mmCIF file of C-alpha atoms in Angstrom:
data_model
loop_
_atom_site.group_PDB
_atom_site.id
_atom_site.type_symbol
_atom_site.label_atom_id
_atom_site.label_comp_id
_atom_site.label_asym_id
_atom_site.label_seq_id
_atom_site.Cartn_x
_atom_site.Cartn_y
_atom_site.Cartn_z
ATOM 1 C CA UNK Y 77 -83.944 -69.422 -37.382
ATOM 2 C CA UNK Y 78 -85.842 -66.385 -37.326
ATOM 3 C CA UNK Y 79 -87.861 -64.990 -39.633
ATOM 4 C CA UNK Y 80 -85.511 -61.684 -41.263
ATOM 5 C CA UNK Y 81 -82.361 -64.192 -41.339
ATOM 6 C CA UNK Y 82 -84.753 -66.663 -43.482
ATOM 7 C CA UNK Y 83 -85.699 -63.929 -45.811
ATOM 8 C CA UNK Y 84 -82.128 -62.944 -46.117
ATOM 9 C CA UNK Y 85 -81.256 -66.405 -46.936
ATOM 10 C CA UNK Y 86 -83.937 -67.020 -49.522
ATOM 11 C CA UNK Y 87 -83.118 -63.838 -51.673
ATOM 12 C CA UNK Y 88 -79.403 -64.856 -51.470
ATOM 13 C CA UNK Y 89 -80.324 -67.592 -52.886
ATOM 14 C CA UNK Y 90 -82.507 -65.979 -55.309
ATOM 15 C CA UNK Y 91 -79.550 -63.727 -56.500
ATOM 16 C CA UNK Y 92 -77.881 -66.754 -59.277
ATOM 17 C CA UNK Y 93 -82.046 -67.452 -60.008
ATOM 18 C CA UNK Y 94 -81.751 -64.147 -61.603
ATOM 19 C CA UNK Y 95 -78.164 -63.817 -63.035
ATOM 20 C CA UNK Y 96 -78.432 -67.150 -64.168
ATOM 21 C CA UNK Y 97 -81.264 -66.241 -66.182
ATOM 22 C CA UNK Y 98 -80.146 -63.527 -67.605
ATOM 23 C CA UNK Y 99 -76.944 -65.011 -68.730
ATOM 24 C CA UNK Y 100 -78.163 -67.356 -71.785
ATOM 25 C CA UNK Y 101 -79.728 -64.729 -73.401
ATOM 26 C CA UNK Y 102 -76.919 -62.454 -73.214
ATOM 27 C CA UNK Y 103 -74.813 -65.530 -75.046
ATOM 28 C CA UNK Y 104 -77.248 -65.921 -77.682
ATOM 29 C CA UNK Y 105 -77.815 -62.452 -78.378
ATOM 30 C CA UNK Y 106 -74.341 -61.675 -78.497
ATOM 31 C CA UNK Y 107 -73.353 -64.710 -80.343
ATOM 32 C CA UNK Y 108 -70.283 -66.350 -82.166
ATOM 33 C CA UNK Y 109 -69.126 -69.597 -81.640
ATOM 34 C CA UNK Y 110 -69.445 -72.265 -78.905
ATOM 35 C CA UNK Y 111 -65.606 -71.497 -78.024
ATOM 36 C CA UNK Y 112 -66.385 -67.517 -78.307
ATOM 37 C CA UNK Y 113 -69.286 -68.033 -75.758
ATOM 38 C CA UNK Y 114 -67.178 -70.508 -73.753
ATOM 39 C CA UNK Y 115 -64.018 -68.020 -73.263
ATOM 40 C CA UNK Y 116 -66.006 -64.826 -73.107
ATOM 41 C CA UNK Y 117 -67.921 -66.289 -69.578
ATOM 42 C CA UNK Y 118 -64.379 -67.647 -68.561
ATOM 43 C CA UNK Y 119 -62.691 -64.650 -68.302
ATOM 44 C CA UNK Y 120 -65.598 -62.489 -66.997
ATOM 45 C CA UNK Y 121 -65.487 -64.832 -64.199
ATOM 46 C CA UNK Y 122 -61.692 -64.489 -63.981
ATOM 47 C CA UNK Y 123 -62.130 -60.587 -64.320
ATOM 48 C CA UNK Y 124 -64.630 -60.777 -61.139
ATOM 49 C CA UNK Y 125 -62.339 -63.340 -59.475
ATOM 50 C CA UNK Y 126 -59.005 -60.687 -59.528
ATOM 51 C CA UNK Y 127 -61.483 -57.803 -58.747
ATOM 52 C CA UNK Y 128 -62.267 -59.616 -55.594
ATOM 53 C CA UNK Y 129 -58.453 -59.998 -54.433
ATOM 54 C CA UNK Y 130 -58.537 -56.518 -53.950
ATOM 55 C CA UNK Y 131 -60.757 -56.742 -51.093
ATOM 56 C CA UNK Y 132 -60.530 -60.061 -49.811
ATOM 57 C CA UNK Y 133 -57.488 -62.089 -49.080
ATOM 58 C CA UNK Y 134 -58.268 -65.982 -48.837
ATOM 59 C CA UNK Y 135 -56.246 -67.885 -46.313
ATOM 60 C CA UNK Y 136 -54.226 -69.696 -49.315
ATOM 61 C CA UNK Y 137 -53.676 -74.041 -49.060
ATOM 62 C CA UNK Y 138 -53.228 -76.555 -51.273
ATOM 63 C CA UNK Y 139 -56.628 -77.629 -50.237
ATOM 64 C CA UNK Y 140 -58.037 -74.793 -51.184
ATOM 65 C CA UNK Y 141 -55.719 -74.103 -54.447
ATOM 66 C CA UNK Y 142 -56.433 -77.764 -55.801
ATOM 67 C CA UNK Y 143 -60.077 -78.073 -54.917
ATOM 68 C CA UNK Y 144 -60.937 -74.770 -56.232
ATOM 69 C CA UNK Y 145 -58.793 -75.420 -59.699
ATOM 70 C CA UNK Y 146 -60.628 -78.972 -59.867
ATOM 71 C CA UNK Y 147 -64.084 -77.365 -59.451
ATOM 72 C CA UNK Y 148 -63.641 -74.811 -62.015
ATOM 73 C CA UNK Y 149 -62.625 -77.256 -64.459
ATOM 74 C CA UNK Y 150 -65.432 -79.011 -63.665
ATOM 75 C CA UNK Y 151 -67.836 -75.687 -64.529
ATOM 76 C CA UNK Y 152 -65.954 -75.307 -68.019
ATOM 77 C CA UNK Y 153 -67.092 -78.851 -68.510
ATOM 78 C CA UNK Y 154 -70.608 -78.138 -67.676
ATOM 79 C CA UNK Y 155 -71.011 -74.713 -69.308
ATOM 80 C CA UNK Y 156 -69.356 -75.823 -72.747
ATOM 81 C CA UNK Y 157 -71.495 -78.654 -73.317
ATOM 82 C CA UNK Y 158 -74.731 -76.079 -72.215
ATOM 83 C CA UNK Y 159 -73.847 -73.762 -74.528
ATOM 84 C CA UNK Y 160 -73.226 -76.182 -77.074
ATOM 85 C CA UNK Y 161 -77.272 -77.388 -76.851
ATOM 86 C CA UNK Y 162 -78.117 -74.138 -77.000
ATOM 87 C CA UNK Y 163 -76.620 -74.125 -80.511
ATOM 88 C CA UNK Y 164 -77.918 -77.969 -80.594
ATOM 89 C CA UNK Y 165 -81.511 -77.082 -79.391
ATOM 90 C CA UNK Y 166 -82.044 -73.746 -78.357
ATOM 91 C CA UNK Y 167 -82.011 -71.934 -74.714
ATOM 92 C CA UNK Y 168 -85.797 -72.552 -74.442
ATOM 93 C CA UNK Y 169 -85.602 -76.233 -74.518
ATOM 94 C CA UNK Y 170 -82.289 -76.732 -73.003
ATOM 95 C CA UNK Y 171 -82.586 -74.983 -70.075
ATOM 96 C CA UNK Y 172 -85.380 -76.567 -68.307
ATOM 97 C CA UNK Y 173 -83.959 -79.640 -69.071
ATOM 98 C CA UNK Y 174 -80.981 -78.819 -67.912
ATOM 99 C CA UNK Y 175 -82.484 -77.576 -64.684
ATOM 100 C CA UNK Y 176 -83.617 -80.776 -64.012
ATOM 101 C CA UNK Y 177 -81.459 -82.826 -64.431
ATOM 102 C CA UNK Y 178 -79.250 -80.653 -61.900
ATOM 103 C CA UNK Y 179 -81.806 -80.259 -59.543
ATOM 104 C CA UNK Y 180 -82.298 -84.315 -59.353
ATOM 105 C CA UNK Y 181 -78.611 -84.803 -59.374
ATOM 106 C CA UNK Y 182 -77.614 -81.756 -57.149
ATOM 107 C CA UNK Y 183 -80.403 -82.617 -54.667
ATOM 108 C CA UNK Y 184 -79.463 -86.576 -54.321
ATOM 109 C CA UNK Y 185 -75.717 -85.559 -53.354
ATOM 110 C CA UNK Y 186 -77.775 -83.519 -50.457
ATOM 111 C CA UNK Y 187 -79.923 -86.857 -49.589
ATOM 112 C CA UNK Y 188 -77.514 -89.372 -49.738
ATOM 113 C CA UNK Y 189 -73.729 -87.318 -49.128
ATOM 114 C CA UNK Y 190 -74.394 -84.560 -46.879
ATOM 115 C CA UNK Y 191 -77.700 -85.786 -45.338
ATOM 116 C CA UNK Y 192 -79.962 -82.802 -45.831
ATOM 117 C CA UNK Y 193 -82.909 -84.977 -45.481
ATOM 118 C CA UNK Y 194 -83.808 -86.272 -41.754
ATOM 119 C CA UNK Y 195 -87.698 -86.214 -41.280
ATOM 120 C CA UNK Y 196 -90.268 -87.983 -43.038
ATOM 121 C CA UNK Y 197 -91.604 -84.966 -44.396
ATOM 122 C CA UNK Y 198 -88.330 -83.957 -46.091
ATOM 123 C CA UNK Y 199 -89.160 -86.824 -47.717
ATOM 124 C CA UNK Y 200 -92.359 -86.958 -48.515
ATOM 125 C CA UNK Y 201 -91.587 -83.459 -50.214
ATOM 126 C CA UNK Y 202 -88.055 -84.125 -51.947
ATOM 127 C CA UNK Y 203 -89.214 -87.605 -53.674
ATOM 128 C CA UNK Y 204 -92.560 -85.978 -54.580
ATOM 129 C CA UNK Y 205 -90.266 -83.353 -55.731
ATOM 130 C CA UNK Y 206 -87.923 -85.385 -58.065
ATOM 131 C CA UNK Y 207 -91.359 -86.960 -59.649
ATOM 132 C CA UNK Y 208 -92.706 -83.524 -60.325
ATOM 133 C CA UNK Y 209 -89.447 -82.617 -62.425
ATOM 134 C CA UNK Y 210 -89.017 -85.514 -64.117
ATOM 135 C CA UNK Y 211 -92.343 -85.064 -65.977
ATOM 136 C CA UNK Y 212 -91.645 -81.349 -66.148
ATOM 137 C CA UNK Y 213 -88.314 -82.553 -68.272
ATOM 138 C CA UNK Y 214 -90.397 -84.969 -69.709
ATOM 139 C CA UNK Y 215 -92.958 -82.604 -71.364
ATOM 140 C CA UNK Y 216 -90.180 -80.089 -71.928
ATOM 141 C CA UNK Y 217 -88.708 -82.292 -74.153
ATOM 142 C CA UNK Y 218 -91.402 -83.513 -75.955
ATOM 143 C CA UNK Y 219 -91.418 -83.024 -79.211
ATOM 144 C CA UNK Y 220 -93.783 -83.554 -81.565
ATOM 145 C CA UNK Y 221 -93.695 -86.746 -84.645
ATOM 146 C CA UNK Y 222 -93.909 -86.402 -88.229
ATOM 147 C CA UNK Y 223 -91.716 -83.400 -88.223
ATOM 148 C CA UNK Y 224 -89.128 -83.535 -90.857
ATOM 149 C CA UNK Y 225 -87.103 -80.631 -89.843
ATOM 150 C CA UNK Y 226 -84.860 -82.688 -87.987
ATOM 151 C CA UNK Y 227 -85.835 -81.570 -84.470
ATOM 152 C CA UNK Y 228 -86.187 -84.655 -83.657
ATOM 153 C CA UNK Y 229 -83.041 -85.860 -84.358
ATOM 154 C CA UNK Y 230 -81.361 -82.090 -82.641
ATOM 155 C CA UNK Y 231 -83.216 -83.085 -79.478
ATOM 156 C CA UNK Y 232 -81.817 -86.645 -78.962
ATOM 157 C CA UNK Y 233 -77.974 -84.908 -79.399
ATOM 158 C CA UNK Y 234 -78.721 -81.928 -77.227
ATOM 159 C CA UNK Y 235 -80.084 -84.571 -74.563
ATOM 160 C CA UNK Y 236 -76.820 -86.631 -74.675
ATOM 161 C CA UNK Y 237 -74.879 -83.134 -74.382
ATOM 162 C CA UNK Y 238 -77.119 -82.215 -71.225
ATOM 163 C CA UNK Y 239 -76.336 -85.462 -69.490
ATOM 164 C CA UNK Y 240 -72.482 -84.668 -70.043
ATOM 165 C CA UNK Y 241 -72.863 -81.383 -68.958
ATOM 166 C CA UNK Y 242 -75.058 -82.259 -65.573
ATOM 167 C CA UNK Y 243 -72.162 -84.451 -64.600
ATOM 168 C CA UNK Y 244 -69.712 -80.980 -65.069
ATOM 169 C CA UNK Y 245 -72.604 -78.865 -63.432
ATOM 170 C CA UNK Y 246 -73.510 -80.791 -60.314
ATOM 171 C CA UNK Y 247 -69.739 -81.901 -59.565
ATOM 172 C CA UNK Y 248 -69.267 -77.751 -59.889
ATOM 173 C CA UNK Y 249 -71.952 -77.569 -57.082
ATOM 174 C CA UNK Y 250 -70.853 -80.033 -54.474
ATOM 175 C CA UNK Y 251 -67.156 -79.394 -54.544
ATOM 176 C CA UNK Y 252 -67.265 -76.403 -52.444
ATOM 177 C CA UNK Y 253 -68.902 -78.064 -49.548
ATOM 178 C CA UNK Y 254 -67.297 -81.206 -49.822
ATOM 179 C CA UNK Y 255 -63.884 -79.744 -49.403
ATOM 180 C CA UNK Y 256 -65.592 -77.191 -46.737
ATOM 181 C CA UNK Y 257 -63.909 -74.127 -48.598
ATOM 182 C CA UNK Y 258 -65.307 -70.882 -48.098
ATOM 183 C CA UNK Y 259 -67.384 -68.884 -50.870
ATOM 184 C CA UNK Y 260 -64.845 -66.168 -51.422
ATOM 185 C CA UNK Y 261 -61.727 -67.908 -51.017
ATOM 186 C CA UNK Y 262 -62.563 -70.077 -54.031
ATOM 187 C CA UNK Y 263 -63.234 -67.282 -56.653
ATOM 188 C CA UNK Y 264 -59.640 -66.494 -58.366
ATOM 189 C CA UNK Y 265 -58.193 -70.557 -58.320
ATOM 190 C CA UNK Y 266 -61.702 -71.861 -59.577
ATOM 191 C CA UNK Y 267 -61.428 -68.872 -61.912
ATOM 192 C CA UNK Y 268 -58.213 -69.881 -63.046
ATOM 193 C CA UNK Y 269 -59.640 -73.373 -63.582
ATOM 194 C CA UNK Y 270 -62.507 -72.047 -65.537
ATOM 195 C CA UNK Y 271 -60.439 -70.243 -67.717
ATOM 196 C CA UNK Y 272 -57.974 -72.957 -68.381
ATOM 197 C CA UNK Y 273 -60.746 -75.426 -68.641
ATOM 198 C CA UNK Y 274 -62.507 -73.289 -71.018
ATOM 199 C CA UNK Y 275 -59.485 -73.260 -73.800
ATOM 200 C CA UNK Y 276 -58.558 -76.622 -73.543
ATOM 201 C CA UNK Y 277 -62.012 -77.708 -73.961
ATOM 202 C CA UNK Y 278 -63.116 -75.617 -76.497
ATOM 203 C CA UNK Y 279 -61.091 -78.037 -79.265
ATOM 204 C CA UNK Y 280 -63.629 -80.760 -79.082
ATOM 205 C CA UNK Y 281 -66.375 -78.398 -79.778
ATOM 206 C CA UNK Y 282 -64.949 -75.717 -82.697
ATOM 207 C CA UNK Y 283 -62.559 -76.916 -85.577
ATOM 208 C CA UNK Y 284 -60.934 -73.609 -85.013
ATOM 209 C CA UNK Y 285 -61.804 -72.191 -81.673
ATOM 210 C CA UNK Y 286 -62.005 -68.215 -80.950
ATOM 211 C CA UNK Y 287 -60.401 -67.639 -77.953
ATOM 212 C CA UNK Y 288 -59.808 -64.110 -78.049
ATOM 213 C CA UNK Y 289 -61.593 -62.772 -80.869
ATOM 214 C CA UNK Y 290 -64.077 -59.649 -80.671
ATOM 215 C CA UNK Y 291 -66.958 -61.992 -79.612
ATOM 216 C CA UNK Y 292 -65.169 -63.628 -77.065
ATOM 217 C CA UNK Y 293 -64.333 -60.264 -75.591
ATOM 218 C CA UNK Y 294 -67.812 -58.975 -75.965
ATOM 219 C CA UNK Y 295 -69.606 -62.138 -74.186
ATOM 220 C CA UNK Y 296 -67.279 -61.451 -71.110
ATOM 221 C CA UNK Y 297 -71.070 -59.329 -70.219
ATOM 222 C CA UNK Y 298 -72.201 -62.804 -69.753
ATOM 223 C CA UNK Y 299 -69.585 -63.994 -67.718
ATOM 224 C CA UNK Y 300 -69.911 -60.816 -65.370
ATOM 225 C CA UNK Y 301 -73.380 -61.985 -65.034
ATOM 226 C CA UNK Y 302 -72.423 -65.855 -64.095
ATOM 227 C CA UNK Y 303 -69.767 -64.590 -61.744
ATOM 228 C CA UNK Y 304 -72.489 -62.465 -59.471
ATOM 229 C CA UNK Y 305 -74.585 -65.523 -59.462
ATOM 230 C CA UNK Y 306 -71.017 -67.894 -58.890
ATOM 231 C CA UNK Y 307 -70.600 -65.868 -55.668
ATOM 232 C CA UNK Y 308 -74.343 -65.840 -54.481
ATOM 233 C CA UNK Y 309 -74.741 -69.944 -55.178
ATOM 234 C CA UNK Y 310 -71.241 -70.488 -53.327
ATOM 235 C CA UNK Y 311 -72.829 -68.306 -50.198
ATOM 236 C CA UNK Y 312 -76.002 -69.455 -50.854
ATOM 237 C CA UNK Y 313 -74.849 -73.503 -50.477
ATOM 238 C CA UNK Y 314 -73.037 -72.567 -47.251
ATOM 239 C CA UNK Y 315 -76.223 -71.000 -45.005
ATOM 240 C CA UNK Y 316 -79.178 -73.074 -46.916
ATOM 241 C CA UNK Y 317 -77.738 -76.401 -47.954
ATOM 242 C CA UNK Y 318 -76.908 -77.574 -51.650
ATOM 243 C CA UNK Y 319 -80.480 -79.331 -51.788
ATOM 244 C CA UNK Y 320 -82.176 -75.701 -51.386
ATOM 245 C CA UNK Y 321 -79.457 -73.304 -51.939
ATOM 246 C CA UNK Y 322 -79.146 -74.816 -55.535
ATOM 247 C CA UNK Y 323 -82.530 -75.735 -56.134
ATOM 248 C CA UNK Y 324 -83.680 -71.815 -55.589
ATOM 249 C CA UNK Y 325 -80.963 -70.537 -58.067
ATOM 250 C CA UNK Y 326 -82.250 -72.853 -60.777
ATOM 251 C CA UNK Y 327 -85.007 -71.018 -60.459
ATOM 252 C CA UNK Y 328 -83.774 -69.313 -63.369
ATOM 253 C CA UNK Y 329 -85.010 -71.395 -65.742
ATOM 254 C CA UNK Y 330 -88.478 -69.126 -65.801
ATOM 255 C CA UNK Y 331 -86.128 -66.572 -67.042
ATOM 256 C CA UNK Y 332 -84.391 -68.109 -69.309
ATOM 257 C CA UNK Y 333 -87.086 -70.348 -70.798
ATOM 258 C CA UNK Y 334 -89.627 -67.732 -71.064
ATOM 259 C CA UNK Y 335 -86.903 -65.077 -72.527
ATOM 260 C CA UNK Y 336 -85.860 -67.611 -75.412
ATOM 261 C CA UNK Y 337 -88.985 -68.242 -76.769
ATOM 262 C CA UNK Y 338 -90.227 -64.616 -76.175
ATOM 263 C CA UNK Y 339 -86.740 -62.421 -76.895
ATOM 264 C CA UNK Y 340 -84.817 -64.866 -79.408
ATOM 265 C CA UNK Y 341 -88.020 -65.950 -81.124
ATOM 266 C CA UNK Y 342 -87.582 -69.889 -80.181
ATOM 267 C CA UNK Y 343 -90.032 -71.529 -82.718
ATOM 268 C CA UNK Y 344 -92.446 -74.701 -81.150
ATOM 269 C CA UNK Y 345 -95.926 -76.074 -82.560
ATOM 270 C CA UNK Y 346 -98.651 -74.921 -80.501
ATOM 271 C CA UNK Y 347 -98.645 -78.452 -78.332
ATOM 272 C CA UNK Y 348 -94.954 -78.246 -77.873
ATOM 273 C CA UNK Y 349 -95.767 -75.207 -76.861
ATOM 274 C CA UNK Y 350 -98.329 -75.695 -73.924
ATOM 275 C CA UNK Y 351 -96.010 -79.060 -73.258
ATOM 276 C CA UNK Y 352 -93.167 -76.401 -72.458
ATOM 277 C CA UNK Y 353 -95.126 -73.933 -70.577
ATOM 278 C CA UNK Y 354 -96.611 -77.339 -68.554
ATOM 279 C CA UNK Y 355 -92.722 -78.505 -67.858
ATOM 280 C CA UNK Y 356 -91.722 -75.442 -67.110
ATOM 281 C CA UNK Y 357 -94.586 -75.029 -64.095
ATOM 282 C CA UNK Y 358 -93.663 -78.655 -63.274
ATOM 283 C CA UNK Y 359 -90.021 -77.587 -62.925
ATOM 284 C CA UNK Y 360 -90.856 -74.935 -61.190
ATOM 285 C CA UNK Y 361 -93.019 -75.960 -58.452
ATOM 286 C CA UNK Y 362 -90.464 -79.064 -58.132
ATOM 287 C CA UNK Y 363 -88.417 -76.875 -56.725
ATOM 288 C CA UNK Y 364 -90.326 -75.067 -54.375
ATOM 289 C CA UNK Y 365 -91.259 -78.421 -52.706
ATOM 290 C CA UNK Y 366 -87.265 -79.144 -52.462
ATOM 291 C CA UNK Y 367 -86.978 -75.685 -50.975
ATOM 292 C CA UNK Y 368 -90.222 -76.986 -48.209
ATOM 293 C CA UNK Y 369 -87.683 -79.851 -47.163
ATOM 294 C CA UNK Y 370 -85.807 -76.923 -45.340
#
């Protein structure tokens, strides 16, 4: 591969890093409710989707229909149950957790499914890798005793909602190159899928969900932003691989991280703090050794 197509590839895949990062913040600025948040990324993403009919016409299947439908459930899954620890936790804590978790999961579907891995350095990097993040989620998570605000408490239920919403978030990842579908041809069925998803799963989260109320319609901003960084990831997995296609999008969590605790005010104690900053590195250069496995 030379050396332009390699840049090329890397700042595709750096497209979702930033989107991605952006996109949290613009839910919890906005606001509303978990089912406002839920919808208003839903049908931004279906907005995008339709958009994109107009200028390119998939070769339509059942294959492609069904997969497509099944992955964008999967996403409503995995985005409801994130945006419900952001409520839970905040976007500074849950997001580098959440990163992690992904990248582990995402990145052993590339070892073990797809065979990414084949020398012993991919290896010696991706396992050195997966220990790096796991005490980068470790620290992030920390959270210091004797605290009787209950954060304690918050943090074990928005841990249990960011296992749940790996399992949505990685099957989201790998479905596309499973089923071999192309990038574009998946946007309006997955769409469709995502929006679906999102109102029937908004009931387990809201007593009485907002569907289509003035904050769903506002946080559709937040959607536009997930759908730019939908198509780049979908691209992005095609020409690098899930293991480093997905693990340079999550690269987003130095947005995201850094913008809760600087832009919505995210409070921590001074160790939590330097714990965060510490995971957050961790995270960070856990993913740049993935990426070396390329």
């Amino acid at each position: 591969m030379n050396f332009q197509v390699l840049v090329g590839n890397i700042l595709l895949a750096l497209v979702p890093a930033v989107m991605w990062g952006i996109q949290p913040l613009i839910l919890q600025t906005i606001g509303g409710k978990t089912s406002n948040q839920q919808m208003g990324m839903s049908l931004g993403a279906l907005i995008f989707s339709i958009g994109v009919l107009f200028f390119h016409q998939p070769v339509w299947s059942w294959h492609l229909i069904l997969a497509s439908f099944v992955c964008g459930l999967a996403w409503a899954f995995g985005q409801i149950t994130q945006i419900e620890s952001f409520h839970i936790i905040g976007v500074s804590a849950a997001m580098p957790i959440s990163t992690g978790m992904q990248l582990i999961g995402v990145t052993l579907f590339g070892i073990f499914y797809f065979h990414e891995w084949t020398s012993t350095m991919d290896y010696v990097y991706g396992i050195s890798a997966l220990i790096v993040i796991i005490l980068g989620v470790f620290f992030t998570a920390y959270r210091e005793k004797g605290d009787n605000s209950g954060k304690q408490g918050a943090m074990q239920r928005g841990l249990f909602v960011l296992v749940l919403s790996t399992i949505g978030q990685v099957t989201y990842n790998v479905i596309p190159r499973m089923a071999d579908l192309n990038g574009w041809d998946v946007l309006f069925p997955q769409g469709i899928g995502m929006a679906i998803g999102a109102m029937a799963f908004s009931f387990f989260f809201d007593k009485k969900p907002e569907l289509f109320s003035k904050k769903s319609f506002q946080n559709i901003a937040a959607g536009a932003a997930f759908a730019i960084g939908n198509i780049g990831i979908l691209l992005s997995n095609k020409v690098n691989g899930v293991a480093v296609g997905f693990t340079l999008s999550q690269m987003n969590v130095i947005v995201n991280t850094l913008g809760g605790l600087i832009l919505l005010k995210e409070s921590r104690t001074s160790k939590e703090l330097k714990l965060t900053i510490g995971g957050l590195i961790l995270v960070a250069a856990g993913g740049i050794l993935i990426g070396l496995t390329k």
